[in-house]
Structures are given as structure tokens and as C-alpha cells.
CSV table of N, CA and C in Angstrom, one decimal:
chain,number,residue,atom,x,y,z
A,487,MET,N,5.0,16.9,12.7
A,487,MET,CA,5.9,15.8,13.0
A,487,MET,C,5.9,15.5,14.5
A,488,ALA,N,5.0,14.7,14.9
A,488,ALA,CA,4.7,14.6,16.3
A,488,ALA,C,5.8,13.9,17.1
A,489,HIS,N,6.5,12.9,16.5
A,489,HIS,CA,7.5,12.1,17.2
A,489,HIS,C,8.9,12.5,16.9
A,490,ARG,N,9.2,13.7,16.8
A,490,ARG,CA,10.5,14.2,16.3
A,490,ARG,C,11.6,13.8,17.3
A,491,ARG,N,11.4,13.8,18.6
A,491,ARG,CA,12.5,13.5,19.5
A,491,ARG,C,12.9,12.1,19.6
A,492,GLU,N,12.0,11.2,19.2
A,492,GLU,CA,12.4,9.7,19.3
A,492,GLU,C,13.4,9.4,18.2
A,493,PHE,N,13.7,10.2,17.3
A,493,PHE,CA,14.7,9.9,16.2
A,493,PHE,C,16.0,10.7,16.4
A,494,GLU,N,16.1,11.4,17.6
A,494,GLU,CA,17.3,12.1,17.9
A,494,GLU,C,18.2,11.3,18.8
A,495,ILE,N,19.5,11.4,18.6
A,495,ILE,CA,20.5,10.7,19.4
A,495,ILE,C,21.3,11.8,20.1
A,496,ALA,N,21.4,11.7,21.4
A,496,ALA,CA,22.3,12.6,22.2
A,496,ALA,C,23.7,12.0,22.2
A,497,PHE,N,24.5,12.3,21.2
A,497,PHE,CA,25.8,11.6,21.0
A,497,PHE,C,26.9,12.2,21.9
A,498,VAL,N,26.6,13.3,22.5
A,498,VAL,CA,27.7,13.9,23.4
A,498,VAL,C,27.9,13.0,24.6
A,499,GLY,N,26.9,12.4,25.2
A,499,GLY,CA,27.0,11.6,26.3
A,499,GLY,C,27.4,10.2,26.1
A,500,LEU,N,27.6,9.8,24.8
A,500,LEU,CA,28.1,8.5,24.5
A,500,LEU,C,29.6,8.3,24.6
A,501,LYS,N,30.0,7.2,25.0
A,501,LYS,CA,31.4,6.9,25.0
A,501,LYS,C,31.9,6.6,23.6
A,502,PRO,N,33.2,6.9,23.3
A,502,PRO,CA,33.7,6.6,22.0
A,502,PRO,C,33.5,5.1,21.7
A,503,GLY,N,33.3,4.8,20.4
A,503,GLY,CA,33.0,3.4,20.0
A,503,GLY,C,31.6,3.2,19.5
A,504,PRO,N,31.3,1.9,19.1
A,504,PRO,CA,30.0,1.7,18.5
A,504,PRO,C,28.8,1.6,19.5
A,505,HIS,N,27.7,2.1,19.0
A,505,HIS,CA,26.4,2.1,19.8
A,505,HIS,C,25.3,1.7,18.8
A,506,GLU,N,24.4,0.9,19.2
A,506,GLU,CA,23.3,0.4,18.3
A,506,GLU,C,22.0,1.0,18.7
A,507,PHE,N,21.2,1.4,17.7
A,507,PHE,CA,19.8,1.9,17.9
A,507,PHE,C,18.9,1.2,16.9
A,508,ASN,N,17.7,0.9,17.4
A,508,ASN,CA,16.8,0.2,16.5
A,508,ASN,C,15.5,1.0,16.4
A,509,TYR,N,15.0,1.1,15.2
A,509,TYR,CA,13.8,1.8,14.9
A,509,TYR,C,12.8,1.0,14.1
A,510,THR,N,11.5,1.0,14.5
A,510,THR,CA,10.5,0.4,13.7
A,510,THR,C,9.6,1.5,13.1
A,511,LEU,N,9.5,1.6,11.8
A,511,LEU,CA,8.8,2.6,11.2
A,511,LEU,C,7.5,2.1,10.4
A,512,GLY,N,6.4,2.7,10.7
A,512,GLY,CA,5.2,2.2,10.1
A,512,GLY,C,4.6,3.3,9.2
A,513,ASN,N,3.3,3.1,8.8
A,513,ASN,CA,2.6,4.0,7.9
A,513,ASN,C,2.6,5.4,8.4
A,514,GLU,N,2.4,5.6,9.6
A,514,GLU,CA,2.3,7.0,10.2
A,514,GLU,C,3.5,7.8,9.9
A,515,PHE,N,4.7,7.2,10.1
A,515,PHE,CA,6.0,7.9,9.9
A,515,PHE,C,6.1,8.4,8.5
A,516,PHE,N,5.6,7.6,7.5
A,516,PHE,CA,5.8,8.0,6.1
A,516,PHE,C,4.7,8.9,5.6
A,517,THR,N,3.5,8.7,6.1
A,517,THR,CA,2.4,9.6,5.7
A,517,THR,C,2.6,11.0,6.2
A,518,GLU,N,3.2,11.2,7.4
A,518,GLU,CA,3.5,12.5,7.9
A,518,GLU,C,4.4,13.3,7.0
A,519,ARG,N,5.2,12.5,6.3
A,519,ARG,CA,6.2,13.2,5.4
A,519,ARG,C,5.8,13.1,3.9
A,520,GLY,N,4.6,12.6,3.6
A,520,GLY,CA,4.0,12.7,2.3
A,520,GLY,C,4.2,11.5,1.4
A,521,ALA,N,4.8,10.4,1.9
A,521,ALA,CA,5.0,9.2,1.0
A,521,ALA,C,3.8,8.4,0.9
A,522,VAL,N,3.3,8.2,-0.3
A,522,VAL,CA,2.1,7.4,-0.6
A,522,VAL,C,2.3,6.4,-1.6
A,523,ASP,N,3.5,5.9,-1.9
A,523,ASP,CA,3.9,5.0,-2.9
A,523,ASP,C,3.6,3.6,-2.5
A,524,PHE,N,3.1,3.4,-1.3
A,524,PHE,CA,2.8,2.0,-0.9
A,524,PHE,C,1.6,2.1,0.1
A,525,SER,N,1.0,1.0,0.3
A,525,SER,CA,-0.3,1.0,1.1
A,525,SER,C,0.0,0.6,2.5
A,526,ASP,N,1.0,-0.2,2.8
A,526,ASP,CA,1.3,-0.6,4.1
A,526,ASP,C,2.8,-0.9,4.2
A,527,ILE,N,3.5,-0.5,5.3
A,527,ILE,CA,4.9,-0.7,5.4
A,527,ILE,C,5.2,-1.0,6.9
A,528,ASP,N,6.2,-1.9,7.0
A,528,ASP,CA,6.7,-2.3,8.3
A,528,ASP,C,8.2,-2.3,8.1
A,529,ALA,N,8.9,-1.2,8.4
A,529,ALA,CA,10.3,-1.1,8.1
A,529,ALA,C,11.0,-1.1,9.5
A,530,ARG,N,12.1,-1.9,9.5
A,530,ARG,CA,13.0,-2.0,10.7
A,530,ARG,C,14.4,-1.5,10.3
A,531,VAL,N,14.9,-0.5,11.0
A,531,VAL,CA,16.2,0.0,10.7
A,531,VAL,C,17.1,-0.1,11.9
A,532,LYS,N,18.2,-0.8,11.7
A,532,LYS,CA,19.2,-0.8,12.8
A,532,LYS,C,20.3,0.2,12.4
A,533,VAL,N,20.5,1.1,13.4
A,533,VAL,CA,21.5,2.2,13.2
A,533,VAL,C,22.7,1.9,14.1
A,534,THR,N,23.9,1.8,13.5
A,534,THR,CA,25.1,1.7,14.3
A,534,THR,C,25.8,3.0,14.3
A,535,LEU,N,26.0,3.6,15.4
A,535,LEU,CA,26.7,4.9,15.5
A,535,LEU,C,28.1,4.6,16.1
A,536,ASP,N,29.1,4.8,15.4
A,536,ASP,CA,30.5,4.6,15.9
A,536,ASP,C,31.1,6.0,16.1
A,537,LYS,N,31.2,6.4,17.4
A,537,LYS,CA,31.7,7.7,17.8
A,537,LYS,C,33.2,7.8,17.8
A,538,HIS,N,33.7,8.8,17.1
A,538,HIS,CA,35.1,9.1,17.1
A,538,HIS,C,35.3,10.5,17.5
A,539,PRO,N,36.5,10.9,17.9
A,539,PRO,CA,36.8,12.4,18.1
A,539,PRO,C,36.6,13.1,16.8
A,540,GLY,N,35.7,14.1,16.8
A,540,GLY,CA,35.5,14.9,15.6
A,540,GLY,C,34.6,14.4,14.5
A,541,PHE,N,34.2,13.2,14.6
A,541,PHE,CA,33.2,12.7,13.6
A,541,PHE,C,32.4,11.5,14.1
A,542,LEU,N,31.3,11.1,13.5
A,542,LEU,CA,30.5,10.0,13.8
A,542,LEU,C,30.3,9.2,12.5
A,543,GLN,N,30.5,7.9,12.6
A,543,GLN,CA,30.2,7.0,11.5
A,543,GLN,C,28.9,6.3,11.8
A,544,LEU,N,27.9,6.4,10.8
A,544,LEU,CA,26.6,5.9,10.9
A,544,LEU,C,26.4,4.8,9.9
A,545,LYS,N,25.9,3.7,10.3
A,545,LYS,CA,25.5,2.6,9.3
A,545,LYS,C,24.0,2.3,9.5
A,546,PHE,N,23.3,2.4,8.5
A,546,PHE,CA,21.8,2.1,8.5
A,546,PHE,C,21.6,0.8,7.8
A,547,GLU,N,21.0,-0.1,8.5
A,547,GLU,CA,20.7,-1.4,7.9
A,547,GLU,C,19.1,-1.5,7.9
A,548,VAL,N,18.6,-1.5,6.7
A,548,VAL,CA,17.1,-1.4,6.5
A,548,VAL,C,16.6,-2.8,6.2
A,549,GLY,N,15.5,-3.2,6.8
A,549,GLY,CA,14.8,-4.5,6.6
A,549,GLY,C,13.3,-4.2,6.8
A,550,GLY,N,12.6,-5.3,6.5
A,550,GLY,CA,11.1,-5.1,6.6
A,550,GLY,C,10.4,-5.5,5.4
A,551,GLN,N,9.1,-5.0,5.3
A,551,GLN,CA,8.3,-5.3,4.1
A,551,GLN,C,7.4,-4.1,3.8
A,552,ALA,N,7.0,-4.0,2.6
A,552,ALA,CA,6.1,-2.9,2.1
A,552,ALA,C,5.2,-3.5,1.1
A,553,ASP,N,3.9,-3.1,1.2
A,553,ASP,CA,2.9,-3.5,0.2
A,553,ASP,C,2.8,-2.5,-0.9
A,554,VAL,N,3.0,-2.9,-2.1
A,554,VAL,CA,2.9,-2.0,-3.3
A,554,VAL,C,2.0,-2.7,-4.4
A,555,GLN,N,1.9,-2.0,-5.5
A,555,GLN,CA,1.2,-2.6,-6.6
A,555,GLN,C,2.2,-2.9,-7.8
A,556,CYS,N,1.9,-4.0,-8.5
A,556,CYS,CA,2.7,-4.4,-9.6
A,556,CYS,C,2.6,-3.3,-10.7
A,557,ASP,N,3.8,-3.0,-11.2
A,557,ASP,CA,3.8,-1.9,-12.3
A,557,ASP,C,3.1,-2.4,-13.6
A,558,ARG,N,3.1,-3.7,-13.8
A,558,ARG,CA,2.5,-4.2,-15.1
A,558,ARG,C,1.0,-4.5,-15.0
A,559,CYS,N,0.6,-5.2,-13.9
A,559,CYS,CA,-0.8,-5.6,-13.9
A,559,CYS,C,-1.7,-5.0,-12.7
A,560,GLY,N,-1.0,-4.3,-11.8
A,560,GLY,CA,-1.7,-3.7,-10.7
A,560,GLY,C,-2.1,-4.6,-9.5
A,561,ASN,N,-1.6,-5.9,-9.6
A,561,ASN,CA,-1.8,-6.8,-8.4
A,561,ASN,C,-1.1,-6.3,-7.2
A,562,PRO,N,-1.7,-6.5,-6.0
A,562,PRO,CA,-0.9,-6.2,-4.8
A,562,PRO,C,0.3,-7.1,-4.6
A,563,LEU,N,1.4,-6.5,-4.2
A,563,LEU,CA,2.6,-7.2,-3.9
A,563,LEU,C,3.2,-6.9,-2.5
A,564,THR,N,3.8,-7.8,-1.9
A,564,THR,CA,4.5,-7.5,-0.7
A,564,THR,C,6.0,-7.7,-1.0
A,565,LEU,N,6.7,-6.6,-0.9
A,565,LEU,CA,8.2,-6.6,-1.2
A,565,LEU,C,9.0,-6.6,0.1
A,566,ASP,N,10.1,-7.3,0.1
A,566,ASP,CA,11.0,-7.3,1.2
A,566,ASP,C,12.0,-6.1,1.0
A,567,LEU,N,12.2,-5.4,2.1
A,567,LEU,CA,13.1,-4.2,2.1
A,567,LEU,C,14.4,-4.7,2.7
A,568,TRP,N,15.5,-4.4,2.0
A,568,TRP,CA,16.8,-4.7,2.5
A,568,TRP,C,17.8,-3.8,1.8
A,569,ASP,N,18.7,-3.2,2.6
A,569,ASP,CA,19.8,-2.3,2.1
A,569,ASP,C,20.6,-1.8,3.2
A,570,ASP,N,21.8,-1.4,2.9
A,570,ASP,CA,22.7,-0.8,3.9
A,570,ASP,C,23.1,0.6,3.3
A,571,PHE,N,23.2,1.5,4.2
A,571,PHE,CA,23.7,2.9,3.9
A,571,PHE,C,24.7,3.4,4.9
A,572,ASP,N,25.7,4.1,4.5
A,572,ASP,CA,26.7,4.6,5.4
A,572,ASP,C,26.7,6.1,5.3
A,573,MET,N,26.9,6.8,6.4
A,573,MET,CA,27.0,8.2,6.5
A,573,MET,C,28.2,8.5,7.4
A,574,VAL,N,28.9,9.6,7.2
A,574,VAL,CA,29.9,10.2,8.1
A,574,VAL,C,29.4,11.6,8.4
A,575,VAL,N,29.3,11.8,9.7
A,575,VAL,CA,28.9,13.1,10.2
A,575,VAL,C,30.1,13.8,10.9
A,576,LYS,N,30.5,14.9,10.3
A,576,LYS,CA,31.7,15.6,10.8
A,576,LYS,C,31.3,16.8,11.7
A,577,LEU,N,32.0,17.0,12.7
A,577,LEU,CA,31.8,18.1,13.6
A,577,LEU,C,32.8,19.2,13.2
A,578,VAL,N,32.2,20.4,12.8
A,578,VAL,CA,33.0,21.5,12.3
A,578,VAL,C,32.5,22.8,12.8
A,579,GLU,N,33.2,23.9,12.6
A,579,GLU,CA,32.8,25.2,13.1
A,579,GLU,C,31.7,25.8,12.2
A,580,ASN,N,31.8,25.6,10.9
A,580,ASN,CA,30.9,26.2,9.9
A,580,ASN,C,30.1,25.2,9.1
A,581,PRO,N,29.2,24.5,9.7
A,581,PRO,CA,28.5,23.4,9.0
A,581,PRO,C,27.7,23.8,7.8
A,582,ASP,N,27.1,25.0,7.8
A,582,ASP,CA,26.3,25.4,6.7
A,582,ASP,C,27.1,25.6,5.4
A,583,GLU,N,28.3,26.2,5.6
A,583,GLU,CA,29.2,26.4,4.4
A,583,GLU,C,29.7,25.0,3.9
A,584,MET,N,30.1,24.2,4.8
A,584,MET,CA,30.6,22.9,4.5
A,584,MET,C,29.6,22.0,3.8
A,585,ASN,N,28.3,22.0,4.3
A,585,ASN,CA,27.3,21.2,3.6
A,585,ASN,C,27.0,21.7,2.2
A,586,ALA,N,27.0,23.1,2.1
A,586,ALA,CA,26.7,23.7,0.8
A,586,ALA,C,27.8,23.3,-0.3
A,587,SER,N,29.0,23.2,0.1
A,587,SER,CA,30.1,22.9,-0.8
A,587,SER,C,30.5,21.4,-0.9
A,588,GLU,N,29.9,20.6,0.0
A,588,GLU,CA,30.3,19.1,-0.1
A,588,GLU,C,29.6,18.4,-1.3
A,589,GLU,N,30.3,17.7,-2.0
A,589,GLU,CA,29.8,17.0,-3.2
A,589,GLU,C,29.4,15.5,-2.9
A,590,ASP,N,30.0,15.0,-1.8
A,590,ASP,CA,29.7,13.6,-1.5
A,590,ASP,C,28.5,13.5,-0.6
A,591,PRO,N,27.4,12.8,-1.1
A,591,PRO,CA,26.2,12.8,-0.3
A,591,PRO,C,26.3,12.0,1.0
A,592,ASP,N,27.3,11.2,1.1
A,592,ASP,CA,27.5,10.4,2.3
A,592,ASP,C,28.2,11.1,3.5
A,593,ILE,N,28.5,12.4,3.3
A,593,ILE,CA,29.2,13.2,4.3
A,593,ILE,C,28.3,14.3,4.7
A,594,PHE,N,28.1,14.5,6.0
A,594,PHE,CA,27.2,15.6,6.5
A,594,PHE,C,28.0,16.3,7.6
A,595,TYR,N,27.8,17.6,7.7
A,595,TYR,CA,28.5,18.4,8.7
A,595,TYR,C,27.5,19.0,9.7
A,596,ILE,N,27.9,19.0,11.0
A,596,ILE,CA,27.1,19.6,12.0
A,596,ILE,C,28.1,20.5,12.9
A,597,GLY,N,27.5,21.4,13.6
A,597,GLY,CA,28.3,22.3,14.4
A,597,GLY,C,29.0,21.6,15.6
A,598,ARG,N,30.1,22.0,16.0
A,598,ARG,CA,30.8,21.4,17.2
A,598,ARG,C,30.0,21.5,18.4
A,599,GLN,N,29.2,22.6,18.5
A,599,GLN,CA,28.4,22.8,19.7
A,599,GLN,C,27.2,22.0,19.8
A,600,GLU,N,26.8,21.2,18.7
A,600,GLU,CA,25.6,20.4,18.7
A,600,GLU,C,25.8,19.2,19.7
A,601,SER,N,24.7,18.8,20.3
A,601,SER,CA,24.8,17.7,21.2
A,601,SER,C,23.9,16.5,20.8
A,602,HIS,N,23.0,16.8,19.8
A,602,HIS,CA,22.0,15.8,19.3
A,602,HIS,C,22.1,15.7,17.8
A,603,ILE,N,21.8,14.5,17.3
A,603,ILE,CA,21.7,14.4,15.8
A,603,ILE,C,20.3,13.8,15.5
A,604,ASP,N,19.6,14.4,14.6
A,604,ASP,CA,18.3,13.9,14.2
A,604,ASP,C,18.4,13.0,13.0
A,605,LEU,N,18.0,11.8,13.1
A,605,LEU,CA,18.1,10.7,12.1
A,605,LEU,C,16.8,10.6,11.2
A,606,SER,N,15.7,11.3,11.6
A,606,SER,CA,14.5,11.1,10.9
A,606,SER,C,14.5,11.3,9.4
A,607,ASN,N,15.2,12.3,8.9
A,607,ASN,CA,15.2,12.5,7.4
A,607,ASN,C,16.0,11.3,6.8
A,608,TRP,N,17.1,10.9,7.4
A,608,TRP,CA,17.9,9.8,6.8
A,608,TRP,C,17.1,8.5,6.8
A,609,LEU,N,16.4,8.3,7.9
A,609,LEU,CA,15.6,7.1,8.1
A,609,LEU,C,14.5,7.0,6.9
A,610,TYR,N,13.9,8.1,6.7
A,610,TYR,CA,12.8,8.3,5.7
A,610,TYR,C,13.5,8.0,4.3
A,611,ASP,N,14.5,8.7,4.0
A,611,ASP,CA,15.2,8.6,2.7
A,611,ASP,C,15.7,7.2,2.4
A,612,PHE,N,16.4,6.6,3.4
A,612,PHE,CA,17.0,5.3,3.2
A,612,PHE,C,15.9,4.2,3.1
A,613,VAL,N,14.8,4.3,3.8
A,613,VAL,CA,13.8,3.3,3.7
A,613,VAL,C,13.2,3.4,2.3
A,614,LEU,N,12.9,4.6,1.8
A,614,LEU,CA,12.3,4.8,0.5
A,614,LEU,C,13.3,4.3,-0.6
A,615,LEU,N,14.6,4.5,-0.4
A,615,LEU,CA,15.6,4.0,-1.4
A,615,LEU,C,15.7,2.5,-1.3
A,616,SER,N,15.2,1.8,-0.3
A,616,SER,CA,15.2,0.4,-0.2
A,616,SER,C,14.1,-0.3,-0.9
A,617,ILE,N,13.1,0.5,-1.3
A,617,ILE,CA,12.0,-0.1,-2.0
A,617,ILE,C,12.4,-0.2,-3.5
A,618,PRO,N,12.3,-1.3,-4.1
A,618,PRO,CA,12.7,-1.4,-5.5
A,618,PRO,C,12.0,-0.5,-6.4
A,619,VAL,N,12.6,0.1,-7.4
A,619,VAL,CA,12.0,1.0,-8.4
A,619,VAL,C,11.1,0.2,-9.3
A,620,GLN,N,11.5,-0.9,-9.8
A,620,GLN,CA,10.6,-1.7,-10.6
A,620,GLN,C,9.9,-2.8,-9.8
A,621,ARG,N,8.6,-2.8,-9.8
A,621,ARG,CA,7.9,-3.7,-9.0
A,621,ARG,C,7.0,-4.6,-9.9
A,622,MET,N,7.4,-5.9,-10.0
A,622,MET,CA,6.7,-6.8,-10.8
A,622,MET,C,6.4,-8.1,-10.1
A,623,CYS,N,5.3,-8.7,-10.5
A,623,CYS,CA,4.9,-10.0,-9.9
A,623,CYS,C,6.1,-11.0,-10.2
A,624,LYS,N,6.3,-11.9,-9.3
A,624,LYS,CA,7.4,-12.9,-9.5
A,624,LYS,C,6.9,-14.0,-10.4
A,625,GLU,N,7.9,-14.6,-11.1
A,625,GLU,CA,7.5,-15.7,-12.0
A,625,GLU,C,7.3,-17.0,-11.2
A,626,ASP,N,6.5,-17.9,-11.7
A,626,ASP,CA,6.3,-19.1,-11.0
A,626,ASP,C,7.4,-20.1,-11.3
A,627,ALA,N,7.4,-21.3,-10.8
A,627,ALA,CA,8.4,-22.3,-11.0
A,627,ALA,C,8.6,-22.6,-12.5
A,628,ASP,N,7.6,-22.5,-13.3
A,628,ASP,CA,7.7,-22.8,-14.8
A,628,ASP,C,8.2,-21.6,-15.6
A,629,GLY,N,8.4,-20.5,-14.9
A,629,GLY,CA,8.9,-19.3,-15.6
A,629,GLY,C,7.8,-18.4,-16.2
A,630,HIS,N,6.6,-18.7,-15.8
A,630,HIS,CA,5.4,-17.9,-16.3
A,630,HIS,C,5.2,-16.7,-15.3
A,631,SER,N,4.9,-15.6,-15.8
A,631,SER,CA,4.6,-14.4,-15.0
A,631,SER,C,3.5,-14.6,-14.0
A,632,GLY,N,3.6,-14.1,-12.8
A,632,GLY,CA,2.6,-14.2,-11.8
A,632,GLY,C,1.6,-13.1,-12.0
A,633,CYS,N,1.7,-12.2,-13.0
A,633,CYS,CA,0.8,-11.1,-13.2
A,633,CYS,C,-0.6,-11.7,-13.6
A,634,ASN,N,-1.6,-10.8,-13.4
A,634,ASN,CA,-3.0,-11.1,-13.8
A,634,ASN,C,-3.1,-11.4,-15.3
A,635,PRO,N,-3.5,-12.6,-15.7
A,635,PRO,CA,-3.5,-13.0,-17.1
A,635,PRO,C,-4.4,-12.2,-17.9
A,636,ASP,N,-5.6,-11.7,-17.4
A,636,ASP,CA,-6.5,-10.9,-18.1
A,636,ASP,C,-5.9,-9.6,-18.5
A,637,VAL,N,-5.1,-9.0,-17.5
A,637,VAL,CA,-4.5,-7.7,-17.8
A,637,VAL,C,-3.4,-7.9,-18.8
A,638,ILE,N,-2.6,-9.0,-18.7
A,638,ILE,CA,-1.5,-9.2,-19.7
A,638,ILE,C,-2.1,-9.4,-21.1
A,639,GLN,N,-3.2,-10.1,-21.2
A,639,GLN,CA,-3.8,-10.3,-22.5
A,639,GLN,C,-4.3,-9.0,-23.1
A,640,LYS,N,-4.9,-8.1,-22.3
A,640,LYS,CA,-5.3,-6.8,-22.7
A,640,LYS,C,-4.1,-5.9,-23.2
A,641,LEU,N,-3.0,-6.0,-22.4
A,641,LEU,CA,-1.8,-5.2,-22.8
A,641,LEU,C,-1.3,-5.7,-24.2
A,642,LYS,N,-1.3,-7.0,-24.4
A,642,LYS,CA,-0.8,-7.6,-25.7
A,642,LYS,C,-1.7,-7.1,-26.8
A,643,GLU,N,-3.0,-7.1,-26.6
A,643,GLU,CA,-4.0,-6.6,-27.6
A,643,GLU,C,-3.7,-5.1,-27.9
A,644,MET,N,-3.5,-4.3,-26.9
A,644,MET,CA,-3.3,-2.9,-27.1
A,644,MET,C,-2.0,-2.7,-27.8
A,645,GLU,N,-1.0,-3.4,-27.5
A,645,GLU,CA,0.3,-3.3,-28.2
A,645,GLU,C,0.2,-3.7,-29.6
A,646,GLU,N,-0.5,-4.7,-30.0
A,646,GLU,CA,-0.7,-5.1,-31.4
A,646,GLU,C,-1.5,-4.0,-32.1
A,647,ARG,N,-2.5,-3.5,-31.5
A,647,ARG,CA,-3.3,-2.4,-32.2
A,647,ARG,C,-2.4,-1.2,-32.4
A,648,THR,N,-1.5,-0.8,-31.5
A,648,THR,CA,-0.6,0.3,-31.6
A,648,THR,C,0.4,0.0,-32.8
A,649,ARG,N,0.9,-1.2,-32.8
A,649,ARG,CA,1.8,-1.5,-33.9
A,649,ARG,C,1.2,-1.4,-35.3
A,650,GLU,N,0.0,-1.9,-35.4
A,650,GLU,CA,-0.8,-1.8,-36.7
A,650,GLU,C,-1.0,-0.4,-37.1
A,651,ASN,N,-1.4,0.5,-36.1
A,651,ASN,CA,-1.7,1.9,-36.4
A,651,ASN,C,-0.4,2.6,-36.8
A,652,ASN,N,0.7,2.3,-36.2
A,652,ASN,CA,2.0,2.9,-36.5
A,652,ASN,C,2.4,2.5,-37.9
A,653,ALA,N,2.2,1.2,-38.3
A,653,ALA,CA,2.6,0.8,-39.6
A,653,ALA,C,1.8,1.5,-40.7
A,654,GLN,N,0.5,1.7,-40.4
A,654,GLN,CA,-0.3,2.3,-41.4
A,654,GLN,C,0.1,3.8,-41.5
A,655,ASN,N,0.3,4.4,-40.4
A,655,ASN,CA,0.7,5.9,-40.5
A,655,ASN,C,2.0,6.1,-41.2
A,656,ILE,N,2.9,5.2,-41.1
A,656,ILE,CA,4.2,5.4,-41.8
A,656,ILE,C,4.0,5.5,-43.3
A,657,TRP,N,3.2,4.6,-43.8
A,657,TRP,CA,3.0,4.6,-45.3
A,657,TRP,C,2.2,5.8,-45.7
A,658,LYS,N,1.3,6.3,-44.9
A,658,LYS,CA,0.5,7.5,-45.3
A,658,LYS,C,1.4,8.6,-45.5
A,659,ASP,N,2.3,8.9,-44.7
A,659,ASP,CA,3.2,10.0,-44.8
A,659,ASP,C,4.1,9.9,-46.1
A,660,LEU,N,4.4,8.6,-46.5
A,660,LEU,CA,5.2,8.4,-47.7
A,660,LEU,C,4.4,8.7,-49.0
A,661,ASP,N,3.1,8.5,-48.9
A,661,ASP,CA,2.2,8.8,-50.0
A,661,ASP,C,2.3,10.3,-50.4
A,662,LYS,N,2.5,11.2,-49.5
A,662,LYS,CA,2.6,12.6,-49.8
A,662,LYS,C,3.8,12.9,-50.7
A,663,PHE,N,4.9,12.1,-50.6
A,663,PHE,CA,6.0,12.3,-51.4
A,663,PHE,C,5.8,11.9,-52.9
A,664,LYS,N,4.9,10.8,-53.0
A,664,LYS,CA,4.6,10.3,-54.4
A,664,LYS,C,3.9,11.4,-55.2
A,665,GLN,N,3.0,12.2,-54.6
A,665,GLN,CA,2.2,13.2,-55.3
A,665,GLN,C,3.1,14.4,-55.7
A,666,ASN,N,4.2,14.6,-55.1
A,666,ASN,CA,5.0,15.7,-55.5
A,666,ASN,C,5.9,15.5,-56.6
């Protein structure tokens, strides 16, 4: 992880109140961490850190685009990324124990002696969570699928063949009962 320091914020030197940080994340950031679910990504994340005595409020606003493949036909798609995530980072004496017992994923604990907070894992997770799980070609103005028509036709043929085979197999098993 070559660029580890660029995602750290030295919060000790910050005045109480909100502070804004902007990050642009590309393919290199994600391939270093093993993400290969997309071919090209341009993610922009605005992080607002609101410093309070004893805790930090973090708001991650994710935007940008990612190139993926349609789940149905395999066509290349460019999806817009957008989402917001909130985190509360509390300063405590025993952060390991507190993190182990905390059930709320939006709360994280760090030691009171810490001076920096590393955002890289959260940036990675939140951008990946911003990519839609189901990726389909958009419909045109007439309501027709934008998917590759040849692939859709082939899928329909395969579905029909499967339906026919299943119907024949059901009756075969019932014939066994006739003979008994």
C-alpha cells in the first residue's frame, strides 16, 4: 500500500468544528486492495470531519463513476456512484476491547493517545458499497431493455429448454409409482 499516508488525517492539530477533505480514487487504489469487480473507476469522496471533545463525526459523500458489466447480457455499463455514510469515532482508553464488543458498525474506537486517523479502509468499503449490487442495462424510452438482443434471445431459448426438460422429468418420476 504505497500511498498510505495520504489517507491519514492528523486530527489533533485541528480546531473543534467541521473540516472538509476531498479524495479522488482510481483503479490503482482498488487493485492494491484486491477489488476487481469493475474495469475502470473514478470515485470522488468528500469527507467532512466534525471534531468534538472526545469524539469525531465523519460523513463520507461518495460520487463518481465505475465501468462494470451488465449482469444479464455482459454489455459494458458506466454506473454513477452516489451514497452517504456516517461514522462516529470515539476516543477511549481501551479501543480494542470497545471495538470487539461494539455492535453498531457506525461507531469505531481509537486510543486517546492517537493523533492520526486512517480513512483508507473506510474509503475503500464505502465506495464499493456505492456500486449497485444489481447491474442491468437501462430501458429505452419505449420500455425495451437496452441489453444485447442476441443474448436475450439465447437466454429465452435456454429457459424454454429447461422448462421442457423439467416438465418431462416430473412425469418420469411419477411413472415409478404406477408400477408399484
